[in-house]
Amino acid sequence: MSELVAQLKAVCAPERVSDKLADRICYTRDAGPSPGGIPGVVVRPITPEEVAGVLKIANEMHTPAFIWGRSTTFIGLGIQTGCILMALDMMDKILEIDLGSKVIAVEPGAVWHSVDVELQKLGWELGVPGPGGMFSCTIGGSVAYNAVPHALAEYGMTGNHVVGLEVVLPDGEIIHTGSGSNEAAGHLHFERYANGPDMTGLFVGSYGVFGVITKVYFRIRRIPDVEMFAFYGFPNFEQAVDAAQAIQRQEAATHMVGLFGGPKPANYDAHDAFLHIVVRDSRAAAPDRLRVTEAVCESFGGHPLDNNSTRLYWEGHMYSWLRNTPPAHYYGNRPFMCPEVAGFMPTAKVKDAIAYLRNDAIEHADEFAQHDIRVKCYDVYFSGNAAFIWIDTLYPELDEEAWKYGLALRSRYTDELCRRYMSPGGILQAISPEVMTKLGAGFDFLKHLKRSLDPNFILNPGVMYLEPEVSHA
Ligand SMILES: Cc1cc2nc3c(=O)[nH]c(=O)nc-3n(C[C@H](O)[C@H](O)[C@H](O)COP(=O)(O)OP(=O)(O)OC[C@H]3O[C@@H](n4cnc5c(N)ncnc54)[C@H](O)[C@@H]3O)c2cc1C
């Protein structure tokens, strides 16, 4: 047994530390196509003190430590061969539901949907329904990623609902943020913007490079009375984008998804683009809001379609219903891999992005055919004032040339769209060189923060391209 493994077993129980290959190979990469590495040892801490102990050992032994939620991301966790892999799945408890402060305290490894289910038994829910991976992703990973959730139009981002955090810094120090940072008041987490600058924000969307989130204090709400649905087809994508922007101005939709590429919803080939709309509100207010969305769609040439697929999509959070097809039909066509590109842009720029993507697919039609590249979607979640696009191109997983082409396509789209107007909603190791280097002085500031907090660069190194040896390569 190596010295590293022996020390980790002294901090965590021996049965929660493994250097067996059969265990380690389960933790090499996320759900995307980027190759990862095989960790040297896997450790499953159950307390913040154990996390702190692991990080102290990582510093002493100059061994990188990577954080693992449920690895449901697509953009490369950057796991390095020989690293310490810290899996947080055993820190999965709901610690407190405080209906007075409307805050839930949760350990980071709790699976998103399992937490929501417990709240729903009380007639409450998490402040956002979660990202599409809600049935398998963790609360901690989703906060660290600042995942783009369903109901983005009305409820905003995952990070908007974080009231406070408990975080273990790379040197093993344990801190609280927001109102909870006052130790004398007993770490009461009820207000984020308290006790000085917004330290919570430093860890939201920082992909674990500044610390390990060990508790999340998240806003909850009463479940609204009713949910109503609309589904519209448009003669061209420009009119669909105009309709979405007008609905944003009216603040009428809770959730709004645009379909601008990939297979059209079954039975609706005659239309060029589509909007699915969900409204949640009181019995009194919801019908009026829905009527506003319908009137806007029709004024921009929209044609009402059967909204049952919108309802099925929303109630089951199953993407297949966006295209009016059951899950087996949609997911059965495998093995394909998805080098996803995703990011925010001003709503009006969606027109430019869709024109670019459609033209690109035509221009490269021969190459797409040669590598069996399939456009799964150019879909958009509309937020309150902007748009989040996700571009899914699939390649056959077992074909090495297609894999190379798929990764190159991801780099090309990321580079091209980020040079124009896109800000990625998720960064991670696979695209950080294309993204971070465009941030100018902001990139230098983040590198400075990383160096201050993690001078040995042991925590999630390479994930945001902040290390000197990586940045200057
Ligand atoms: C079917 C499907 C649909 C999806 N839909 C969406 C979507 O709509 N919107 C969206 O944004 N994403 C989506 N995703 C991607 C992914 O599910 C989410 O981003 C999710 O929030 C990641 O959670 P995770 O627990 O798997 O994190 P991981 O993938 O394990 O980790 C993500 C990053 O955070 C770090 N991290 C994990 N836990 C912690 C912690 N406790 N403290 C500090 N750092 C940590 C990791 O090291 C890593 O860098 C989807 C994925 C799938 C499979």
Short mmCIF file of C-alpha atoms and ligand atoms in Angstrom, two decimals:
data_model
loop_
_atom_site.label_atom_id
_atom_site.label_comp_id
_atom_site.label_asym_id
_atom_site.label_seq_id
_atom_site.Cartn_x
_atom_site.Cartn_y
_atom_site.Cartn_z
CA MET A 1 0.00 0.00 0.00
CA SER A 2 1.41 3.37 -0.97
CA GLU A 3 2.08 6.13 1.55
CA LEU A 4 -0.68 8.23 -0.09
CA VAL A 5 -3.30 5.51 0.33
CA ALA A 6 -2.21 4.82 3.91
CA GLN A 7 -2.59 8.50 4.82
CA LEU A 8 -6.02 8.75 3.18
CA LYS A 9 -7.17 5.65 5.07
CA ALA A 10 -6.13 7.35 8.29
CA VAL A 11 -8.38 10.33 7.46
CA CYS A 12 -11.38 8.45 5.99
CA ALA A 13 -12.44 4.94 7.00
CA PRO A 14 -10.38 2.33 5.08
CA GLU A 15 -13.51 0.92 3.41
CA ARG A 16 -14.10 4.34 1.82
CA VAL A 17 -10.65 4.48 0.22
CA SER A 18 -9.74 2.26 -2.74
CA ASP A 19 -6.76 1.89 -5.02
CA LYS A 20 -8.20 -1.17 -6.79
CA LEU A 21 -8.22 -0.74 -10.56
CA ALA A 22 -11.79 -2.05 -10.76
CA ASP A 23 -12.90 0.90 -8.60
CA ARG A 24 -10.63 3.53 -10.12
CA ILE A 25 -11.66 2.98 -13.73
CA CYS A 26 -15.24 3.95 -12.82
CA TYR A 27 -14.05 7.53 -12.30
CA THR A 28 -12.18 8.47 -15.46
CA ARG A 29 -14.42 10.91 -17.32
CA ASP A 30 -17.83 12.57 -17.53
CA ALA A 31 -20.70 11.85 -19.95
CA GLY A 32 -18.92 13.65 -22.81
CA PRO A 33 -16.36 12.46 -25.36
CA SER A 34 -13.15 13.96 -23.90
CA PRO A 35 -10.68 11.36 -22.71
CA GLY A 36 -9.91 11.51 -18.99
CA GLY A 37 -7.40 9.70 -16.80
CA ILE A 38 -7.43 6.86 -14.29
CA PRO A 39 -7.20 8.14 -10.70
CA GLY A 40 -4.52 6.66 -8.44
CA VAL A 41 -6.97 6.37 -5.55
CA VAL A 42 -10.65 6.98 -4.95
CA VAL A 43 -11.82 8.37 -1.62
CA ARG A 44 -15.42 8.94 -0.44
CA PRO A 45 -15.44 11.41 2.47
CA ILE A 46 -18.58 11.85 4.60
CA THR A 47 -17.81 15.05 6.55
CA PRO A 48 -16.25 18.45 5.73
CA GLU A 49 -13.46 17.58 8.15
CA GLU A 50 -12.65 14.48 6.09
CA VAL A 51 -12.66 16.59 2.91
CA ALA A 52 -10.27 19.00 4.65
CA GLY A 53 -8.04 16.09 5.66
CA VAL A 54 -7.91 14.80 2.08
CA LEU A 55 -6.94 18.24 0.76
CA LYS A 56 -4.19 18.63 3.36
CA ILE A 57 -2.72 15.30 2.26
CA ALA A 58 -3.00 16.35 -1.39
CA ASN A 59 -1.01 19.50 -0.58
CA GLU A 60 1.63 17.67 1.45
CA MET A 61 2.09 15.03 -1.23
CA HIS A 62 1.70 17.46 -4.17
CA THR A 63 -0.94 15.20 -5.67
CA PRO A 64 -3.87 16.72 -7.60
CA ALA A 65 -7.35 16.10 -6.15
CA PHE A 66 -10.46 16.08 -8.35
CA ILE A 67 -14.04 16.50 -7.15
CA TRP A 68 -16.73 14.13 -8.46
CA GLY A 69 -20.45 14.84 -8.12
CA ARG A 70 -22.15 12.43 -10.52
CA SER A 71 -20.09 13.33 -13.62
CA THR A 72 -23.16 14.14 -15.75
CA THR A 73 -21.45 17.02 -17.56
CA PHE A 74 -20.34 16.76 -21.20
CA ILE A 75 -17.30 19.03 -21.35
CA GLY A 76 -14.51 17.10 -19.68
CA LEU A 77 -13.84 16.86 -15.94
CA GLY A 78 -10.10 16.82 -16.72
CA ILE A 79 -9.39 13.87 -14.41
CA GLN A 80 -5.61 13.26 -14.37
CA THR A 81 -4.04 9.82 -14.19
CA GLY A 82 -2.69 9.11 -10.72
CA CYS A 83 -4.79 11.80 -8.98
CA ILE A 84 -6.85 11.57 -5.80
CA LEU A 85 -10.50 11.28 -6.83
CA MET A 86 -12.86 12.65 -4.20
CA ALA A 87 -16.36 11.24 -4.79
CA LEU A 88 -18.98 13.09 -2.74
CA ASP A 89 -21.86 10.66 -3.31
CA MET A 90 -21.95 9.58 0.35
CA MET A 91 -22.53 13.17 1.51
CA ASP A 92 -26.15 13.04 0.37
CA LYS A 93 -28.37 14.01 3.27
CA ILE A 94 -31.05 16.64 3.63
CA LEU A 95 -29.98 18.38 6.84
CA GLU A 96 -32.87 20.79 7.42
CA ILE A 97 -35.99 22.12 5.74
CA ASP A 98 -36.67 25.59 7.17
CA LEU A 99 -40.11 26.70 5.96
CA GLY A 100 -39.76 29.90 7.98
CA SER A 101 -36.69 31.15 6.11
CA LYS A 102 -37.71 29.21 2.97
CA VAL A 103 -34.31 27.53 2.83
CA ILE A 104 -33.21 23.89 2.61
CA ALA A 105 -29.82 22.74 3.88
CA VAL A 106 -28.42 19.85 1.83
CA GLU A 107 -25.17 17.93 1.55
CA PRO A 108 -23.53 18.30 -1.87
CA GLY A 109 -23.82 14.70 -3.07
CA ALA A 110 -27.63 14.57 -2.81
CA VAL A 111 -29.19 13.86 -6.20
CA TRP A 112 -31.21 16.87 -7.35
CA HIS A 113 -34.53 15.15 -7.97
CA SER A 114 -34.41 13.09 -4.78
CA VAL A 115 -34.29 16.35 -2.81
CA ASP A 116 -37.17 17.85 -4.80
CA VAL A 117 -39.28 14.74 -4.21
CA GLU A 118 -38.94 15.16 -0.43
CA LEU A 119 -39.99 18.81 -0.69
CA GLN A 120 -42.92 17.95 -2.97
CA LYS A 121 -44.34 15.73 -0.21
CA LEU A 122 -44.73 18.98 1.78
CA GLY A 123 -46.18 20.96 -1.14
CA TRP A 124 -42.88 22.78 -1.67
CA GLU A 125 -40.12 22.59 -4.29
CA LEU A 126 -36.54 23.71 -4.92
CA GLY A 127 -36.20 27.28 -6.24
CA VAL A 128 -35.55 25.85 -9.73
CA PRO A 129 -36.64 22.44 -11.07
CA GLY A 130 -33.01 21.60 -11.90
CA PRO A 131 -31.11 21.05 -15.16
CA GLY A 132 -32.02 18.33 -17.64
CA GLY A 133 -29.78 15.91 -15.77
CA MET A 134 -31.87 16.36 -12.59
CA PHE A 135 -32.52 12.63 -12.15
CA SER A 136 -28.81 11.89 -11.75
CA CYS A 137 -26.86 15.12 -11.08
CA THR A 138 -26.01 16.34 -7.57
CA ILE A 139 -26.92 19.58 -5.82
CA GLY A 140 -23.24 20.38 -5.17
CA GLY A 141 -22.17 19.65 -8.75
CA SER A 142 -25.03 21.72 -10.13
CA VAL A 143 -24.11 24.71 -7.94
CA ALA A 144 -20.41 24.33 -8.79
CA TYR A 145 -21.43 24.21 -12.48
CA ASN A 146 -24.18 26.85 -12.06
CA ALA A 147 -26.31 24.55 -14.20
CA VAL A 148 -28.84 26.11 -16.54
CA PRO A 149 -32.18 24.91 -15.17
CA HIS A 150 -35.63 24.34 -16.55
CA ALA A 151 -37.96 27.32 -15.87
CA LEU A 152 -35.04 29.63 -16.59
CA ALA A 153 -37.38 32.30 -18.04
CA GLU A 154 -39.06 33.05 -14.71
CA TYR A 155 -36.85 31.58 -11.98
CA GLY A 156 -33.37 32.32 -13.36
CA MET A 157 -30.16 30.37 -12.86
CA THR A 158 -29.35 27.71 -10.27
CA GLY A 159 -26.92 30.11 -8.62
CA ASN A 160 -29.63 32.76 -8.08
CA HIS A 161 -31.22 30.51 -5.47
CA VAL A 162 -28.13 29.73 -3.39
CA VAL A 163 -28.45 31.53 -0.05
CA GLY A 164 -25.14 30.33 1.34
CA LEU A 165 -22.51 27.62 1.23
CA GLU A 166 -20.13 25.71 3.42
CA VAL A 167 -16.87 25.34 1.52
CA VAL A 168 -13.57 23.60 2.22
CA LEU A 169 -10.83 25.72 0.70
CA PRO A 170 -7.89 24.03 -1.07
CA ASP A 171 -5.71 24.38 2.06
CA GLY A 172 -8.33 22.58 4.19
CA GLU A 173 -9.85 25.68 5.86
CA ILE A 174 -13.66 25.42 6.28
CA ILE A 175 -15.70 28.58 5.64
CA HIS A 176 -19.37 29.64 5.44
CA THR A 177 -20.71 32.37 3.17
CA GLY A 178 -23.52 34.96 3.44
CA SER A 179 -25.43 35.39 6.71
CA GLY A 180 -24.12 31.95 7.68
CA SER A 181 -20.58 33.27 7.92
CA ASN A 182 -21.39 34.77 11.35
CA GLU A 183 -20.17 32.06 13.70
CA ALA A 184 -21.40 34.01 16.75
CA ALA A 185 -24.98 33.86 15.39
CA GLY A 186 -24.69 30.11 14.89
CA HIS A 187 -24.19 30.05 11.10
CA LEU A 188 -27.80 30.93 10.24
CA HIS A 189 -28.21 30.79 6.45
CA PHE A 190 -31.16 32.96 5.44
CA GLU A 191 -29.62 35.81 3.40
CA ARG A 192 -26.91 35.62 0.78
CA TYR A 193 -25.93 39.29 0.56
CA ALA A 194 -24.85 39.76 4.16
CA ASN A 195 -21.61 40.08 6.11
CA GLY A 196 -19.68 41.73 3.29
CA PRO A 197 -19.00 40.84 -0.33
CA ASP A 198 -20.83 37.99 -2.06
CA MET A 199 -18.44 35.15 -1.33
CA THR A 200 -21.11 32.63 -2.38
CA GLY A 201 -20.76 33.90 -5.94
CA LEU A 202 -17.08 33.02 -5.98
CA PHE A 203 -17.93 29.34 -5.74
CA VAL A 204 -21.07 29.26 -7.91
CA GLY A 205 -19.98 28.33 -11.42
CA SER A 206 -16.33 27.94 -10.42
CA TYR A 207 -16.27 24.21 -11.27
CA GLY A 208 -14.59 23.31 -7.99
CA VAL A 209 -11.34 25.13 -8.68
CA PHE A 210 -11.58 27.40 -5.59
CA GLY A 211 -12.96 24.96 -3.03
CA VAL A 212 -15.13 21.94 -2.27
CA ILE A 213 -18.77 22.76 -1.54
CA THR A 214 -19.77 20.64 1.47
CA LYS A 215 -23.18 22.16 2.28
CA VAL A 216 -25.66 24.03 0.11
CA TYR A 217 -28.36 26.36 1.51
CA PHE A 218 -30.92 26.72 -1.25
CA ARG A 219 -34.17 28.69 -1.63
CA ILE A 220 -37.46 26.77 -1.72
CA ARG A 221 -41.01 27.84 -2.66
CA ARG A 222 -44.60 26.65 -2.39
CA ILE A 223 -45.57 24.71 -5.54
CA PRO A 224 -47.67 27.05 -7.74
CA ASP A 225 -51.39 26.22 -8.11
CA VAL A 226 -51.49 25.44 -11.82
CA GLU A 227 -49.35 24.69 -14.87
CA MET A 228 -50.53 25.58 -18.37
CA PHE A 229 -49.00 24.82 -21.75
CA ALA A 230 -48.73 26.14 -25.30
CA PHE A 231 -46.92 24.78 -28.37
CA TYR A 232 -46.48 26.80 -31.57
CA GLY A 233 -44.97 26.18 -35.00
CA PHE A 234 -43.57 29.10 -37.02
CA PRO A 235 -43.02 29.54 -40.76
CA ASN A 236 -39.43 30.70 -40.15
CA PHE A 237 -37.01 30.83 -37.27
CA GLU A 238 -36.73 34.63 -37.28
CA GLN A 239 -40.41 34.98 -36.37
CA ALA A 240 -40.08 32.39 -33.61
CA VAL A 241 -37.18 34.38 -32.08
CA ASP A 242 -39.19 37.63 -32.36
CA ALA A 243 -42.12 35.96 -30.59
CA ALA A 244 -39.84 34.67 -27.82
CA GLN A 245 -38.40 38.14 -27.29
CA ALA A 246 -41.87 39.71 -27.10
CA ILE A 247 -42.91 37.09 -24.52
CA GLN A 248 -39.76 37.90 -22.54
CA ARG A 249 -40.78 41.58 -22.50
CA GLN A 250 -44.23 40.63 -21.17
CA GLU A 251 -42.68 38.28 -18.56
CA ALA A 252 -45.47 35.86 -19.44
CA ALA A 253 -43.67 32.47 -19.60
CA THR A 254 -42.16 30.45 -16.78
CA HIS A 255 -40.31 28.20 -19.21
CA MET A 256 -39.81 28.62 -22.95
CA VAL A 257 -37.86 26.29 -25.25
CA GLY A 258 -37.19 27.03 -28.93
CA LEU A 259 -36.42 24.27 -31.46
CA PHE A 260 -34.38 25.56 -34.42
CA GLY A 261 -32.52 22.53 -35.79
CA GLY A 262 -32.31 18.74 -35.70
CA PRO A 263 -35.34 16.51 -36.30
CA LYS A 264 -38.65 18.36 -36.33
CA PRO A 265 -41.38 17.28 -33.91
CA ALA A 266 -43.25 14.28 -35.30
CA ASN A 267 -46.20 15.24 -37.54
CA TYR A 268 -45.13 18.88 -37.83
CA ASP A 269 -42.74 18.89 -40.81
CA ALA A 270 -44.46 21.90 -42.41
CA HIS A 271 -43.10 24.31 -39.78
CA ASP A 272 -39.57 25.69 -39.64
CA ALA A 273 -39.17 26.45 -35.91
CA PHE A 274 -41.12 25.80 -32.71
CA LEU A 275 -41.76 27.24 -29.26
CA HIS A 276 -42.82 25.19 -26.24
CA ILE A 277 -44.22 27.40 -23.47
CA VAL A 278 -44.99 26.58 -19.83
CA VAL A 279 -46.77 28.97 -17.47
CA ARG A 280 -46.92 28.30 -13.70
CA ASP A 281 -48.84 30.57 -11.40
CA SER A 282 -51.97 30.96 -9.28
CA ARG A 283 -55.34 29.88 -10.67
CA ALA A 284 -56.23 33.52 -11.17
CA ALA A 285 -53.04 34.67 -12.93
CA ALA A 286 -51.97 31.68 -15.07
CA PRO A 287 -54.73 31.80 -17.73
CA ASP A 288 -54.03 35.49 -18.44
CA ARG A 289 -50.32 34.85 -18.81
CA LEU A 290 -50.95 31.92 -21.15
CA ARG A 291 -53.29 34.05 -23.26
CA VAL A 292 -50.53 36.67 -23.61
CA THR A 293 -48.08 34.05 -24.91
CA GLU A 294 -50.66 32.72 -27.38
CA ALA A 295 -51.54 36.18 -28.67
CA VAL A 296 -47.86 37.05 -29.13
CA CYS A 297 -47.09 33.80 -31.00
CA GLU A 298 -50.04 34.31 -33.33
CA SER A 299 -49.05 37.91 -34.02
CA PHE A 300 -45.67 36.63 -35.23
CA GLY A 301 -47.17 34.05 -37.58
CA GLY A 302 -47.23 31.18 -35.08
CA HIS A 303 -49.63 28.29 -35.56
CA PRO A 304 -51.03 26.52 -32.43
CA LEU A 305 -50.09 22.82 -32.20
CA ASP A 306 -51.18 20.06 -29.82
CA ASN A 307 -49.70 21.08 -26.46
CA ASN A 308 -49.84 17.55 -25.05
CA SER A 309 -46.17 17.05 -25.99
CA THR A 310 -45.27 20.22 -24.03
CA ARG A 311 -47.13 18.85 -21.01
CA LEU A 312 -45.47 15.41 -21.30
CA TYR A 313 -42.02 17.04 -21.69
CA TRP A 314 -42.57 19.27 -18.68
CA GLU A 315 -44.15 16.74 -16.32
CA GLY A 316 -41.59 14.03 -17.07
CA HIS A 317 -38.67 16.37 -17.85
CA MET A 318 -38.07 14.16 -20.89
CA TYR A 319 -36.45 15.90 -23.87
CA SER A 320 -37.91 13.40 -26.35
CA TRP A 321 -41.37 14.97 -25.96
CA LEU A 322 -39.99 18.30 -27.23
CA ARG A 323 -40.05 16.48 -30.57
CA ASN A 324 -43.35 14.78 -29.88
CA THR A 325 -41.75 11.35 -29.55
CA PRO A 326 -41.59 8.90 -26.62
CA PRO A 327 -38.19 8.33 -24.94
CA ALA A 328 -37.48 4.90 -26.48
CA HIS A 329 -37.69 6.31 -29.99
CA TYR A 330 -35.42 9.23 -29.17
CA TYR A 331 -32.74 7.47 -27.14
CA GLY A 332 -32.81 4.11 -28.91
CA ASN A 333 -30.52 5.13 -31.76
CA ARG A 334 -27.13 4.41 -30.12
CA PRO A 335 -24.15 4.26 -29.69
CA PHE A 336 -23.70 7.93 -30.44
CA MET A 337 -21.68 10.50 -28.47
CA CYS A 338 -22.39 14.18 -28.04
CA PRO A 339 -19.66 16.85 -27.96
CA GLU A 340 -22.07 19.51 -26.78
CA VAL A 341 -21.56 23.26 -27.22
CA ALA A 342 -23.75 25.51 -25.08
CA GLY A 343 -23.89 29.13 -24.04
CA PHE A 344 -25.76 32.38 -23.52
CA MET A 345 -26.32 35.12 -26.05
CA PRO A 346 -28.62 38.15 -26.45
CA THR A 347 -32.01 36.91 -27.69
CA ALA A 348 -31.78 38.78 -31.01
CA LYS A 349 -28.42 37.08 -31.76
CA VAL A 350 -30.13 33.67 -31.84
CA LYS A 351 -31.16 34.52 -35.42
CA ASP A 352 -27.53 35.03 -36.40
CA ALA A 353 -26.41 31.87 -34.58
CA ILE A 354 -29.09 29.69 -36.21
CA ALA A 355 -28.28 31.08 -39.65
CA TYR A 356 -24.59 30.35 -39.04
CA LEU A 357 -25.23 26.79 -37.79
CA ARG A 358 -27.62 25.90 -40.60
CA ASN A 359 -25.22 27.26 -43.24
CA ASP A 360 -22.29 25.47 -41.61
CA ALA A 361 -24.13 22.14 -41.78
CA ILE A 362 -24.85 22.74 -45.50
CA GLU A 363 -21.28 23.82 -46.27
CA HIS A 364 -19.86 20.77 -44.49
CA ALA A 365 -22.56 18.34 -45.62
CA ASP A 366 -20.02 16.03 -47.28
CA GLU A 367 -17.86 15.85 -44.14
CA PHE A 368 -20.92 15.35 -41.93
CA ALA A 369 -22.02 12.48 -44.19
CA GLN A 370 -18.51 10.96 -44.27
CA HIS A 371 -18.37 10.83 -40.44
CA ASP A 372 -22.08 10.18 -39.88
CA ILE A 373 -22.38 13.43 -37.90
CA ARG A 374 -26.02 14.03 -36.99
CA VAL A 375 -27.51 17.28 -35.80
CA LYS A 376 -29.57 16.30 -32.76
CA CYS A 377 -30.64 19.84 -31.95
CA TYR A 378 -30.06 23.54 -32.02
CA ASP A 379 -32.36 24.16 -29.06
CA VAL A 380 -32.71 27.25 -26.90
CA TYR A 381 -33.92 27.88 -23.35
CA PHE A 382 -35.04 31.50 -23.23
CA SER A 383 -34.22 33.23 -19.95
CA GLY A 384 -35.90 36.43 -18.75
CA ASN A 385 -33.76 38.61 -21.02
CA ALA A 386 -31.45 36.39 -23.08
CA ALA A 387 -31.09 32.96 -24.65
CA PHE A 388 -29.18 29.78 -23.80
CA ILE A 389 -28.45 27.67 -26.85
CA TRP A 390 -27.30 24.07 -26.84
CA ILE A 391 -25.87 22.60 -30.00
CA ASP A 392 -25.84 18.81 -29.96
CA THR A 393 -24.05 17.11 -32.83
CA LEU A 394 -23.77 13.36 -32.53
CA TYR A 395 -21.04 11.10 -33.92
CA PRO A 396 -20.84 7.29 -33.88
CA GLU A 397 -19.01 6.50 -30.68
CA LEU A 398 -16.93 3.60 -31.96
CA ASP A 399 -15.47 5.41 -34.99
CA GLU A 400 -12.14 7.08 -34.12
CA GLU A 401 -12.08 9.41 -37.15
CA ALA A 402 -15.63 10.54 -36.36
CA TRP A 403 -14.59 11.13 -32.74
CA LYS A 404 -11.75 13.39 -33.87
CA TYR A 405 -14.09 15.22 -36.22
CA GLY A 406 -16.69 15.62 -33.43
CA LEU A 407 -14.13 17.16 -31.06
CA ALA A 408 -12.83 19.48 -33.78
CA LEU A 409 -16.40 20.55 -34.54
CA ARG A 410 -16.96 21.35 -30.85
CA SER A 411 -13.78 23.51 -30.81
CA ARG A 412 -14.79 25.27 -34.02
CA TYR A 413 -18.30 26.11 -32.85
CA THR A 414 -17.09 27.21 -29.41
CA ASP A 415 -14.37 29.40 -30.86
CA GLU A 416 -16.55 30.88 -33.58
CA LEU A 417 -19.57 31.65 -31.39
CA CYS A 418 -17.49 32.93 -28.44
CA ARG A 419 -15.66 35.31 -30.80
CA ARG A 420 -19.04 36.68 -31.92
CA TYR A 421 -21.28 36.95 -28.84
CA MET A 422 -21.62 33.67 -26.89
CA SER A 423 -20.71 33.20 -23.22
CA PRO A 424 -20.57 29.49 -22.39
CA GLY A 425 -22.95 28.27 -19.70
CA GLY A 426 -20.47 25.56 -18.74
CA ILE A 427 -16.72 25.64 -19.29
CA LEU A 428 -14.63 22.72 -17.92
CA GLN A 429 -11.38 21.33 -19.21
CA ALA A 430 -12.25 20.50 -22.84
CA ILE A 431 -13.16 24.02 -23.92
CA SER A 432 -11.42 26.21 -21.31
CA PRO A 433 -8.46 27.10 -23.62
CA GLU A 434 -10.87 28.48 -26.25
CA VAL A 435 -12.96 30.34 -23.67
CA MET A 436 -10.72 31.60 -20.87
CA THR A 437 -8.13 33.21 -23.11
CA LYS A 438 -10.84 35.53 -24.45
CA LEU A 439 -11.50 37.01 -21.00
CA GLY A 440 -8.53 39.41 -20.98
CA ALA A 441 -7.83 40.97 -17.57
CA GLY A 442 -10.67 38.93 -16.08
CA PHE A 443 -8.68 35.78 -16.90
CA ASP A 444 -5.61 37.23 -15.11
CA PHE A 445 -7.76 38.05 -12.09
CA LEU A 446 -9.06 34.47 -11.88
CA LYS A 447 -5.51 33.12 -12.22
CA HIS A 448 -4.48 35.42 -9.38
CA LEU A 449 -7.33 34.12 -7.20
CA LYS A 450 -6.41 30.53 -7.99
CA ARG A 451 -2.77 31.13 -7.08
CA SER A 452 -3.78 32.78 -3.78
CA LEU A 453 -6.25 30.10 -2.72
CA ASP A 454 -4.46 27.06 -4.12
CA PRO A 455 -0.72 27.83 -4.33
CA ASN A 456 0.15 24.20 -5.00
CA PHE A 457 -2.57 23.95 -7.69
CA ILE A 458 -3.87 20.70 -6.22
CA LEU A 459 -7.65 21.22 -6.60
CA ASN A 460 -9.25 20.44 -9.99
CA PRO A 461 -6.14 21.63 -11.88
CA GLY A 462 -6.62 22.36 -15.58
CA VAL A 463 -10.40 22.53 -15.30
CA MET A 464 -10.48 26.29 -15.93
CA TYR A 465 -7.01 26.63 -17.48
CA LEU A 466 -5.74 28.75 -14.55
CA GLU A 467 -2.44 27.04 -13.79
CA PRO A 468 0.75 28.73 -14.98
CA GLU A 469 2.16 25.63 -16.63
CA VAL A 470 -1.12 25.02 -18.49
CA SER A 471 -1.75 28.65 -19.40
CA HIS A 472 1.70 29.18 -20.84
CA ALA A 473 1.91 25.89 -22.70
C1 LIG B 1 -29.56 14.15 -19.80
C2 LIG B 1 -28.76 15.34 -19.33
C3 LIG B 1 -29.33 16.61 -19.44
C4 LIG B 1 -28.61 17.73 -19.00
N1 LIG B 1 -29.21 18.95 -19.06
C5 LIG B 1 -28.55 20.03 -18.61
C6 LIG B 1 -29.19 21.30 -18.61
O1 LIG B 1 -30.34 21.44 -18.96
N2 LIG B 1 -28.47 22.37 -18.15
C7 LIG B 1 -27.18 22.22 -17.68
O2 LIG B 1 -26.57 23.22 -17.26
N3 LIG B 1 -26.57 21.03 -17.67
C8 LIG B 1 -27.23 19.94 -18.10
N4 LIG B 1 -26.62 18.72 -18.05
C9 LIG B 1 -25.26 18.63 -17.53
C10 LIG B 1 -25.20 18.27 -16.03
O3 LIG B 1 -26.21 17.39 -15.67
C11 LIG B 1 -25.37 19.40 -15.10
O4 LIG B 1 -24.61 20.47 -15.41
C12 LIG B 1 -25.17 19.00 -13.61
O5 LIG B 1 -25.53 20.11 -12.87
C13 LIG B 1 -23.80 18.53 -13.18
O6 LIG B 1 -23.93 17.91 -11.89
P1 LIG B 1 -23.00 16.69 -11.42
O7 LIG B 1 -23.37 16.39 -10.01
O8 LIG B 1 -23.05 15.55 -12.35
O9 LIG B 1 -21.57 17.38 -11.46
P2 LIG B 1 -20.20 16.78 -11.99
O10 LIG B 1 -20.29 16.55 -13.46
O11 LIG B 1 -19.78 15.64 -11.16
O12 LIG B 1 -19.26 18.04 -11.69
C14 LIG B 1 -19.31 19.22 -12.41
C15 LIG B 1 -18.12 20.11 -11.99
O13 LIG B 1 -18.32 20.57 -10.65
C16 LIG B 1 -17.30 20.06 -9.78
N5 LIG B 1 -17.97 19.69 -8.54
C17 LIG B 1 -18.85 18.67 -8.35
N6 LIG B 1 -19.28 18.67 -7.08
C18 LIG B 1 -18.67 19.70 -6.45
C19 LIG B 1 -18.69 20.20 -5.11
N7 LIG B 1 -19.44 19.65 -4.16
N8 LIG B 1 -17.91 21.28 -4.81
C20 LIG B 1 -17.15 21.87 -5.77
N9 LIG B 1 -17.07 21.42 -7.04
C21 LIG B 1 -17.83 20.35 -7.38
C22 LIG B 1 -16.66 18.91 -10.50
O14 LIG B 1 -15.32 18.72 -10.13
C23 LIG B 1 -16.79 19.35 -11.96
O15 LIG B 1 -15.76 20.23 -12.31
C24 LIG B 1 -27.31 17.57 -18.47
C25 LIG B 1 -26.75 16.29 -18.35
C26 LIG B 1 -27.47 15.18 -18.77
C27 LIG B 1 -26.84 13.83 -18.61
#
